[in-house]
Coordinates of C-alpha atoms and ligand atoms in Angstrom, one line a residue:
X8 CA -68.0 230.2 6.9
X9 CA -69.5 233.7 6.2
X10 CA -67.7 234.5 10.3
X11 CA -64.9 233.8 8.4
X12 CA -64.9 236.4 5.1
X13 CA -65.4 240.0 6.2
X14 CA -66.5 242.1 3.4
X15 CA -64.4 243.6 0.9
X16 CA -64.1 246.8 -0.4
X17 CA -64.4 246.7 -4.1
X18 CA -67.7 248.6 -5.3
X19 CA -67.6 246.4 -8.8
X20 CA -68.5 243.2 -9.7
X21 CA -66.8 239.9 -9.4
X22 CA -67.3 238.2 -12.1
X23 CA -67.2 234.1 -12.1
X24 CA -66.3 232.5 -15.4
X25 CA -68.2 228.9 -15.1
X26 CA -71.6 228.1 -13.6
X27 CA -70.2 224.6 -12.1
X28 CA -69.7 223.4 -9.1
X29 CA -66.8 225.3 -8.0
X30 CA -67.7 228.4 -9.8
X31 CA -71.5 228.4 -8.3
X32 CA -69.6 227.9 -4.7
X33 CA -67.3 230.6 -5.3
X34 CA -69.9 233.0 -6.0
X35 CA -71.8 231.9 -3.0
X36 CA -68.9 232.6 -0.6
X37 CA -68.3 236.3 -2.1
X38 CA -71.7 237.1 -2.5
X39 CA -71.9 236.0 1.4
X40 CA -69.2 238.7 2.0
X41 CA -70.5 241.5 0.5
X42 CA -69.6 241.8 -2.8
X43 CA -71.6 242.0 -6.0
X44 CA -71.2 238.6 -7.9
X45 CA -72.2 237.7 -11.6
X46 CA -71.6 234.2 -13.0
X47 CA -71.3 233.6 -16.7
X48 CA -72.5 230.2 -17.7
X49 CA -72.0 229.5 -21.2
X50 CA -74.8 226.5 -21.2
X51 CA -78.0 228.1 -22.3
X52 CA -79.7 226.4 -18.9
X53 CA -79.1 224.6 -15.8
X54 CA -79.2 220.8 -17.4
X55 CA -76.0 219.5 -15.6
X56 CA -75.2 216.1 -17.4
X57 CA -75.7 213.3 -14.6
X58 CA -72.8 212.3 -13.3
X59 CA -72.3 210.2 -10.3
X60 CA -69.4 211.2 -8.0
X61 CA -67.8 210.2 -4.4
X62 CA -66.6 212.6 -1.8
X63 CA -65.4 212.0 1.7
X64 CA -67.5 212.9 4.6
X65 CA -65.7 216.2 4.5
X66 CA -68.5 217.5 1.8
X67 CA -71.2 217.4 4.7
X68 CA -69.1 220.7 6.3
X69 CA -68.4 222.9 3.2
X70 CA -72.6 222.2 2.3
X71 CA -74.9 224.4 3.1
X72 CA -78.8 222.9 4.0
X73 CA -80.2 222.7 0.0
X74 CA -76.6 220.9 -1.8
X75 CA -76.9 218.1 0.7
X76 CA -79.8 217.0 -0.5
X77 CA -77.7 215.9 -3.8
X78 CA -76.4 212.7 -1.5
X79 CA -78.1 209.9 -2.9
X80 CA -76.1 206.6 -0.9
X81 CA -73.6 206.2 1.7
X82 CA -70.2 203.7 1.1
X83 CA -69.8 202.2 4.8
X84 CA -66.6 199.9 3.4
X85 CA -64.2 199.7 0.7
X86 CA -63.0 196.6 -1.1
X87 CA -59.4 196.4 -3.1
X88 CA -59.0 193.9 -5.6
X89 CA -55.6 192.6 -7.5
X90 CA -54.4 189.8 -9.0
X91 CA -56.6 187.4 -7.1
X92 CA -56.0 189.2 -3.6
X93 CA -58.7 191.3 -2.1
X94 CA -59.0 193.5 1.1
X95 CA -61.4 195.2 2.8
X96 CA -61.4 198.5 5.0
X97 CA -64.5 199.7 7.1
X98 CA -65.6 203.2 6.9
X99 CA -65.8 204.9 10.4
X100 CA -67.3 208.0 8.7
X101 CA -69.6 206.9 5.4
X102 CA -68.1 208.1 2.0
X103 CA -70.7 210.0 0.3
X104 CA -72.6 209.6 -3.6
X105 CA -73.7 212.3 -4.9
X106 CA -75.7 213.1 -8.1
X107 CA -73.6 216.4 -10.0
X108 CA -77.6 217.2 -11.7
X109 CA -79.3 218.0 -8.5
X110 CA -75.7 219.5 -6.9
X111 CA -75.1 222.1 -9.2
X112 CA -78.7 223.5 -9.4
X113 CA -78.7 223.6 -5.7
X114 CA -75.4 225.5 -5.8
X115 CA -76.7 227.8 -7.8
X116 CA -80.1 228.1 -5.6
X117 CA -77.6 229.3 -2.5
X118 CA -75.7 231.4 -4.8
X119 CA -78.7 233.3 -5.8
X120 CA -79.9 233.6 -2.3
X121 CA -76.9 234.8 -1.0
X122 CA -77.4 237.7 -3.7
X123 CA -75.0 236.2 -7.1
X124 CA -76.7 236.7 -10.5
X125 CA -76.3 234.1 -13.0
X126 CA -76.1 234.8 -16.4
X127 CA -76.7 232.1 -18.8
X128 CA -76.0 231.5 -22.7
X129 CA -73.1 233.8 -21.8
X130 CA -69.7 232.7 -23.0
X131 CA -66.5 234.1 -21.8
X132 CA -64.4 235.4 -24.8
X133 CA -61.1 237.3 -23.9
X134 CA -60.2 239.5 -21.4
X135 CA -57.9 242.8 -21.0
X136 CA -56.7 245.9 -18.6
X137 CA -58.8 248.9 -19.0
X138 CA -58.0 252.2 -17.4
X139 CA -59.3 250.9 -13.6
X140 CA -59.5 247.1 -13.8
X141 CA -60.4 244.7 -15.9
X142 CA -62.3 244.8 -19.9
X143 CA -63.9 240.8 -20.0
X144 CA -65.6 240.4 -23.7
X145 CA -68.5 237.9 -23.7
X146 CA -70.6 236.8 -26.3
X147 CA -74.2 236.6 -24.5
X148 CA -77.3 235.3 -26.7
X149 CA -75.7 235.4 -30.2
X150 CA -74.1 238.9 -29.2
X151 CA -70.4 240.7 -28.4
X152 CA -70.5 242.7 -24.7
X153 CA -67.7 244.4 -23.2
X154 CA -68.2 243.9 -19.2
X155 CA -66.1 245.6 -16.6
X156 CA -64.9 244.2 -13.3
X157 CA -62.2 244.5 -10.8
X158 CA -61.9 240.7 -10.7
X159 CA -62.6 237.8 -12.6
X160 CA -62.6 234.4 -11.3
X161 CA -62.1 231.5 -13.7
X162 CA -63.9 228.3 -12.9
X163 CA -64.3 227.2 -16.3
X164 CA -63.0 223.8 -16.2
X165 CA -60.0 222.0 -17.1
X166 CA -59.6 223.6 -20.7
X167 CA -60.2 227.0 -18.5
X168 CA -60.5 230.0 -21.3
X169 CA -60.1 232.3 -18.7
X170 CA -56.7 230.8 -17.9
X171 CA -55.4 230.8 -21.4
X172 CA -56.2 234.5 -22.0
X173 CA -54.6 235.3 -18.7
X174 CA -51.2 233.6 -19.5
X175 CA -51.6 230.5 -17.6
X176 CA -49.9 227.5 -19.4
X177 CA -52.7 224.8 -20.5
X178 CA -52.9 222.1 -17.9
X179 CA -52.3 218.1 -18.6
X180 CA -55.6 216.3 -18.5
X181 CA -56.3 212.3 -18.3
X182 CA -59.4 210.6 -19.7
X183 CA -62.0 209.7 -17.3
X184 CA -64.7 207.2 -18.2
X185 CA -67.7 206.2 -16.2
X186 CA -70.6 203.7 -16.6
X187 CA -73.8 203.0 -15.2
X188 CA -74.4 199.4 -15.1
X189 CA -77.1 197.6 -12.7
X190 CA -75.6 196.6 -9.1
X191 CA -74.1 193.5 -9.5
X192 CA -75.9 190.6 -7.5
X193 CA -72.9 190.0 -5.1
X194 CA -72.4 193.4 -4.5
X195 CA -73.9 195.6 -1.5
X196 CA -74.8 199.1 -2.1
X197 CA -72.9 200.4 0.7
X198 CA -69.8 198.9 -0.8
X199 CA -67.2 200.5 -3.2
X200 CA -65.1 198.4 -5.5
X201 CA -61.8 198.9 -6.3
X202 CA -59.2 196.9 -9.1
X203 CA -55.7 197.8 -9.6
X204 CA -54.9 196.7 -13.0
X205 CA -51.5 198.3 -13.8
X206 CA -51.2 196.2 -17.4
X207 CA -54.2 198.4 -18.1
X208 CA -53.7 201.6 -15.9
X209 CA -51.3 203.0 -13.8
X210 CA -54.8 204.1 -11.5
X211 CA -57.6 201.7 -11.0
X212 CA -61.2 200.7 -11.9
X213 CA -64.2 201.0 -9.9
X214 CA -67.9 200.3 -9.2
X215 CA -69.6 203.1 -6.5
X216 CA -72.8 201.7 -5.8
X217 CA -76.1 204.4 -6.3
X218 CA -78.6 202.4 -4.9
X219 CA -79.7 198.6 -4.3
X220 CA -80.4 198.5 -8.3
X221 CA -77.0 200.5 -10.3
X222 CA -73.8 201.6 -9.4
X223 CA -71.2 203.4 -11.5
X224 CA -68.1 201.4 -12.3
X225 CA -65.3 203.5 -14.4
X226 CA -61.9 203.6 -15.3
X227 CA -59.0 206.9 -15.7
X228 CA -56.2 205.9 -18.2
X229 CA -53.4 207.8 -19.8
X230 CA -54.5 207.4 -23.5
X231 CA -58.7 208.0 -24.6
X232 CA -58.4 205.5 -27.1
X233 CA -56.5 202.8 -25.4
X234 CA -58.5 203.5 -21.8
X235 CA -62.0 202.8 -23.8
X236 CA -61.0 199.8 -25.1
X237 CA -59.5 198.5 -21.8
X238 CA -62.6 199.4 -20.4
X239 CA -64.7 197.5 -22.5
X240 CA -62.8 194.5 -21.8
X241 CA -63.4 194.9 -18.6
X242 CA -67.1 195.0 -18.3
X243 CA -67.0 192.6 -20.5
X244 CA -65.0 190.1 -17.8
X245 CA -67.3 191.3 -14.9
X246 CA -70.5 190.6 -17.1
X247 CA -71.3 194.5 -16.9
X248 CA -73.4 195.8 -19.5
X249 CA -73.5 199.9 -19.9
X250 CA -77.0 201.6 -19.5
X251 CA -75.4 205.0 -19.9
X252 CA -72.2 206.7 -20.2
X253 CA -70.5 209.6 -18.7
X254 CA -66.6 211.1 -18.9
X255 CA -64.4 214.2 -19.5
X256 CA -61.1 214.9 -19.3
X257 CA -60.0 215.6 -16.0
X258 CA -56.2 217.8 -15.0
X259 CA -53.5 215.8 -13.9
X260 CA -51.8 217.8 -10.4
X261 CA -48.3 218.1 -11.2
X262 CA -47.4 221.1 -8.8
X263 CA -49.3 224.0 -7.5
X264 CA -51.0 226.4 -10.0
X265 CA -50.4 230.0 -8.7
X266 CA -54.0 231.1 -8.6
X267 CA -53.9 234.8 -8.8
X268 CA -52.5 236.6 -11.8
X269 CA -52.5 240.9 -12.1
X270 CA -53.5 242.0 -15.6
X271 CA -53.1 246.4 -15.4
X272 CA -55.2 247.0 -12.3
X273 CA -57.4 243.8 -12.2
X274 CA -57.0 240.9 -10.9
X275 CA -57.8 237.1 -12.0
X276 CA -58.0 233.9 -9.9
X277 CA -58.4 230.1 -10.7
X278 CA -60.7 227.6 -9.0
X279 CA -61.2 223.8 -9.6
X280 CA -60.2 222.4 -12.9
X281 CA -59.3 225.2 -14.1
X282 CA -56.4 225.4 -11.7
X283 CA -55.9 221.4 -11.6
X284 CA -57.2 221.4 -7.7
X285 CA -57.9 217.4 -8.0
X286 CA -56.4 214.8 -5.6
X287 CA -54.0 213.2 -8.1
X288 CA -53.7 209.9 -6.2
X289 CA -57.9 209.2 -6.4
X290 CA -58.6 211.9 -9.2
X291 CA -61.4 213.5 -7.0
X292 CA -61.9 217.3 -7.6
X293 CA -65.5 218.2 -5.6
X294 CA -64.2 218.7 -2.3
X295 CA -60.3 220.0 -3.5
X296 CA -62.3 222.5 -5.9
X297 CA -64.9 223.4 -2.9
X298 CA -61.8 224.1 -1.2
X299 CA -60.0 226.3 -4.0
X300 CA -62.9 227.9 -4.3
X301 CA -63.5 229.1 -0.3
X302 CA -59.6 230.4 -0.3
X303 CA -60.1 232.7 -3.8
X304 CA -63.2 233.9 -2.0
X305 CA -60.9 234.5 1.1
X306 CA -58.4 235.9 -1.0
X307 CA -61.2 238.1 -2.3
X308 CA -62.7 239.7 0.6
X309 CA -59.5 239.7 2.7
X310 CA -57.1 241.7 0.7
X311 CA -55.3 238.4 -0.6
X312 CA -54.9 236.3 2.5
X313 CA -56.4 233.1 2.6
X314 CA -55.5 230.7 5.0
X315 CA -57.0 228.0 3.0
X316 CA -55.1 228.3 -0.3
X317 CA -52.1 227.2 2.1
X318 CA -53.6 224.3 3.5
X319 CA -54.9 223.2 0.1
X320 CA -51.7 223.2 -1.6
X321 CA -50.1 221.3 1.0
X322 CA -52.8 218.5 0.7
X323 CA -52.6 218.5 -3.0
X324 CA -48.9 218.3 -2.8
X325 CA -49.4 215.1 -0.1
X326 CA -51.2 213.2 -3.0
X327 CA -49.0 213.9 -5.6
X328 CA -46.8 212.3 -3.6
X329 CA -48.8 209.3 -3.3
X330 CA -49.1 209.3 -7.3
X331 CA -45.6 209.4 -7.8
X332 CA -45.1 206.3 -5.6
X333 CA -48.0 204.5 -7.1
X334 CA -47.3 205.4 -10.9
X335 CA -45.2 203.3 -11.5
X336 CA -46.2 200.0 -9.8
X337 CA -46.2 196.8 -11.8
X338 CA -48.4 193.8 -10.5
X339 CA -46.3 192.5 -7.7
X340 CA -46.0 195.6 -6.3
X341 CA -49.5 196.1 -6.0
X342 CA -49.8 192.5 -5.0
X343 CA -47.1 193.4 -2.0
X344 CA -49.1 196.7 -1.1
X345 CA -52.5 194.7 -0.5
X346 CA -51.2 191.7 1.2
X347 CA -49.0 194.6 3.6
X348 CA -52.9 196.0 4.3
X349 CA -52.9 194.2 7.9
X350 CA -55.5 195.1 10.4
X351 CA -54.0 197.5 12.2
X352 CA -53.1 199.7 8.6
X353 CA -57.0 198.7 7.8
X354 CA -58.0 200.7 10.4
X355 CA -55.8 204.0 9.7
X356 CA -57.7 203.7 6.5
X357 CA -61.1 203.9 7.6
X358 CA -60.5 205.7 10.4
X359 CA -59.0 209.0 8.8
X360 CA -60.0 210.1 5.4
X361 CA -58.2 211.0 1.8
X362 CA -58.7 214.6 2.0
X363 CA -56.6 214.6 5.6
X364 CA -54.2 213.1 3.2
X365 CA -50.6 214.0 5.5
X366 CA -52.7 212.7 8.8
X367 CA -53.9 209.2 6.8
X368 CA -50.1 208.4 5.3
X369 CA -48.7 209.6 8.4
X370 CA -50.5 207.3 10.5
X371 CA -50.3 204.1 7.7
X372 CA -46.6 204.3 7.3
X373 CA -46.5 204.5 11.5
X374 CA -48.5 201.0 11.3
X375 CA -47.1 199.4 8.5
X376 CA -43.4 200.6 8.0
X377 CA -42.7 198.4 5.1
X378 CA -45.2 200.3 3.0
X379 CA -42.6 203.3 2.9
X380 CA -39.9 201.3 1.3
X381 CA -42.5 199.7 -1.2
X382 CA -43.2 203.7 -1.6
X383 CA -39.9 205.0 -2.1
X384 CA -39.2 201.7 -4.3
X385 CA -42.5 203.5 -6.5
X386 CA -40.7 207.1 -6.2
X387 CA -37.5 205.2 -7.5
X388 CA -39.1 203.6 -10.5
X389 CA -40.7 206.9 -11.8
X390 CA -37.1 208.9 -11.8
X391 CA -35.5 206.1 -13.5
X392 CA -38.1 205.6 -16.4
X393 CA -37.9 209.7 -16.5
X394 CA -34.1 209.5 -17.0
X395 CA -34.6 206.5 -19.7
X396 CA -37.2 208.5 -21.6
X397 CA -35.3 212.2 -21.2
Ligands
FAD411 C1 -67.3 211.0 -15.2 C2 -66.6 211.8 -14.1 C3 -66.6 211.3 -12.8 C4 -66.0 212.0 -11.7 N1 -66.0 211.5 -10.5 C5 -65.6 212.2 -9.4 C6 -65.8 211.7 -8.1 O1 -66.3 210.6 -7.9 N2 -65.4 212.5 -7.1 C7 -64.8 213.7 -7.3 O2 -64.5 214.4 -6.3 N3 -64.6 214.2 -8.5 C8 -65.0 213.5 -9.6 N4 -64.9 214.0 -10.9 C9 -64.2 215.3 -11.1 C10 -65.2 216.4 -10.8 O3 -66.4 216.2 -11.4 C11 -64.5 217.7 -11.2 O4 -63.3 217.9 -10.6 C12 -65.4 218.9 -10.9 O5 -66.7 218.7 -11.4 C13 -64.8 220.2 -11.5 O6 -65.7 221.3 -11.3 P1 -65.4 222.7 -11.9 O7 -66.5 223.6 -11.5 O8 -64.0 223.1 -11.5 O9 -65.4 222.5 -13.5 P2 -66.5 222.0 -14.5 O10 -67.5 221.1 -13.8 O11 -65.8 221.5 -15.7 O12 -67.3 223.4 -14.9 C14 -66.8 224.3 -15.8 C15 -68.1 225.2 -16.2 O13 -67.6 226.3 -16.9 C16 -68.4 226.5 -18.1 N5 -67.6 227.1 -19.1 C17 -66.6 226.6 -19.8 N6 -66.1 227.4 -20.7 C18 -66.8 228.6 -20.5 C19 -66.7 229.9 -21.1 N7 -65.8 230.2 -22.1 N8 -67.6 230.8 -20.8 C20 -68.6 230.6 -19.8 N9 -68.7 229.3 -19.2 C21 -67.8 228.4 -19.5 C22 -68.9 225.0 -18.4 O14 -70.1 225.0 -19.2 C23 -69.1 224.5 -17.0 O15 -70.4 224.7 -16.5 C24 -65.4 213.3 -12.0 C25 -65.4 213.8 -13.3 C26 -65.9 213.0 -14.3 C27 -65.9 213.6 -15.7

């Protein structure tokens, strides 16, 4: 990656709003190409709340050496449930589990080695033009500072600060709730578990295995209060009991957030949350944010080109796609989709992955042609109950 960013020519700092994972990664890659790179972490330390997460294989090539070392299990299969049907798919390339605590402090060990300095207990306030760039106020220990930069990246999550200052519109965000429960008996670790419940959700529960003894199962809804209770239920049925929690809100993609804004004679970006980089069709935002982050620091160091801002909002855009087909899909539809999962389909979807999202529904649709007018049927559904509620 650093053959890829040739070093800029700004002689100020960048400074990264949001000591996360895609913050931490963006300061890595500009750091790598030269510039000078302070993140602002508004968390007095590096405690990361646990949190277990999934990622394709495709997190093994934007990792360096030390982040790997956050994969805890491999998924080698995937099982869908609904309404009494089931199907499985084979992984040719193991999903990964990863543990968010030890990620993001080995984000920010390659971050500091590549020469970023991270400032902690150091919250981002407002920002402004000044006469050359950019005026960001902070509030760092119990104390106001004025900080001056040339560019300020916002990677402060999906209720970004940074955005709102800068004139971005707030984001829509969905409630995400996870719980670790032990692995149930019948269930191997290398196995994921997936339920489409559509009376509940119009996205799906599941379990994601951490080891031979717990597993995460969790649920995304539309409404906090309704999705909790659902969920309960729900663990309730499988015999599940909760040993801990973990959930946010997470940004809904609904369209491509521009992610470079002028303010005077500065310049701001958005990375990850902040600018809604999440598949919409799984709600995964590691690897779309890792992504985000690589074509800011492209952007950075190469005079606004980034090659990988492109390819990253056409994926995005691919699984929106999917979403809007899936949204609105009562039981039988769902009940159609997994009995239309023949072999041959099966195989597309373990062979290719859901971040080569235009490759995988390419190749499904080629398979299983019937899946596209169960897709457009989706599409169809969504525009009508628009035009109902409009
Ligand atoms: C329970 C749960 C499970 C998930 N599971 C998966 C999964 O399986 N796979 C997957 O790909 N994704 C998953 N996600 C989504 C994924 O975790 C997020 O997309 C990703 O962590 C976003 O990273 P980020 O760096 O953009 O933002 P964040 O992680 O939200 O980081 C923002 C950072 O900015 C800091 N900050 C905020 N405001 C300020 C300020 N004013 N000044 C300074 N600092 C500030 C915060 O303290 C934080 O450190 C899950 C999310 C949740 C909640």
């Amino acid at each position: 990656m650093e053959n890829q960013l040739r070093p800029g020519r700004g002689e100020r700092e960048v400074i990264v709003v949001g000591g996360s994972a895609a913050g931490l990664f963006t300061a890595a890659s500009v750091a790598r190409g030269g510039r000078r790179v302070r993140v602002l972490e508004s968390k007095p330390q590096f405690e990361p709340a646990a949190r277990t997460l999934i990622v394709t294989d495709h997190f093994r090539s934007q990792m360096g050496v030390s982040a790997r070392e956050s994969i805890i299990n491999e998924i080698r299969r995937f099982e869908l449930f609904t309404d009494g049907r089931s199907a499985q798919v084979a992984l040719r390339k193991p999903d990964l589990i990863i543990e968010r605590s030890l990620l993001i402090p080995a984000l920010a060990r390659e971050a500091q080695q590549a020469g970023a300095r991270l400032s902690f207990d150091t919250r981002f306030l407002g920002i402004g033009p000044n006469a050359s760039g950019l005026r960001v106020e902070i509030e760092t220990n119990g104390k106001r500072e004025e900080l001056h930069a040339d560019n300020v990246v916002g990677a402060d999550g999906a209720a970004s600060r940074v955005a709102r200052a800068s004139g971005w519109p707030p984001i829509e965000t969905v409630p995400l709730v996870q719980a670790i429960v032990r692995l149930p008996k019948d269930c191997p670790p290398d196995t994921t578990r997936v339920w489409f419940v559509p009376d509940d959700t119009p996205y799906f529960y599941w379990l994601i295995p951490e080891s031979a003894e717990r597993a995460a199962v969790g649920v995304i809804g539309e409404n906090g209060v309704q999705t909790k209770r659902c969920f309960e239920r729900f663990l309730e049925k499988k015999h599940m009991e909760p040993l801990e929690w973990q959930g946010a809100r997470i940004p809904v993609y609904r369209g491509w957030v521009p992610v470079h804004r002028q303010i005077g004679n500065g310049e701001v970006y958005l990375v990850g949350d902040a600018a809604a980089q999440v598949k919409v069709s799984t709600v995964g935002g590691i690897v779309t944010g890792f992504r985000g982050a690589l074509g800011v620091a492209q952007a950075l160091l190469q005079d606004g080109k980034s090659p990988e801002l492109g390819a990253l909002r056409r994926e995005l855009g691919t699984h929106w796609l999917i979403r809007r087909a899936l949204h609105h899909f009562q039981q039988k539809d769902y009940s159609q989709l997994v009995d239309l999962l023949d072999a041959s389909t099966r195989q597309s979807l373990g062979e290719i992955n859901r971040d080569e999202s235009a490759r995988l529904l390419w190749n499904v649709v080629r398979r299983q042609p019937r899946l596209v007018l169960l897709g457009l049927r989706g599409l169809l559904m969504g525009k009508a109950e628009r035009c109902i509620r409009v």
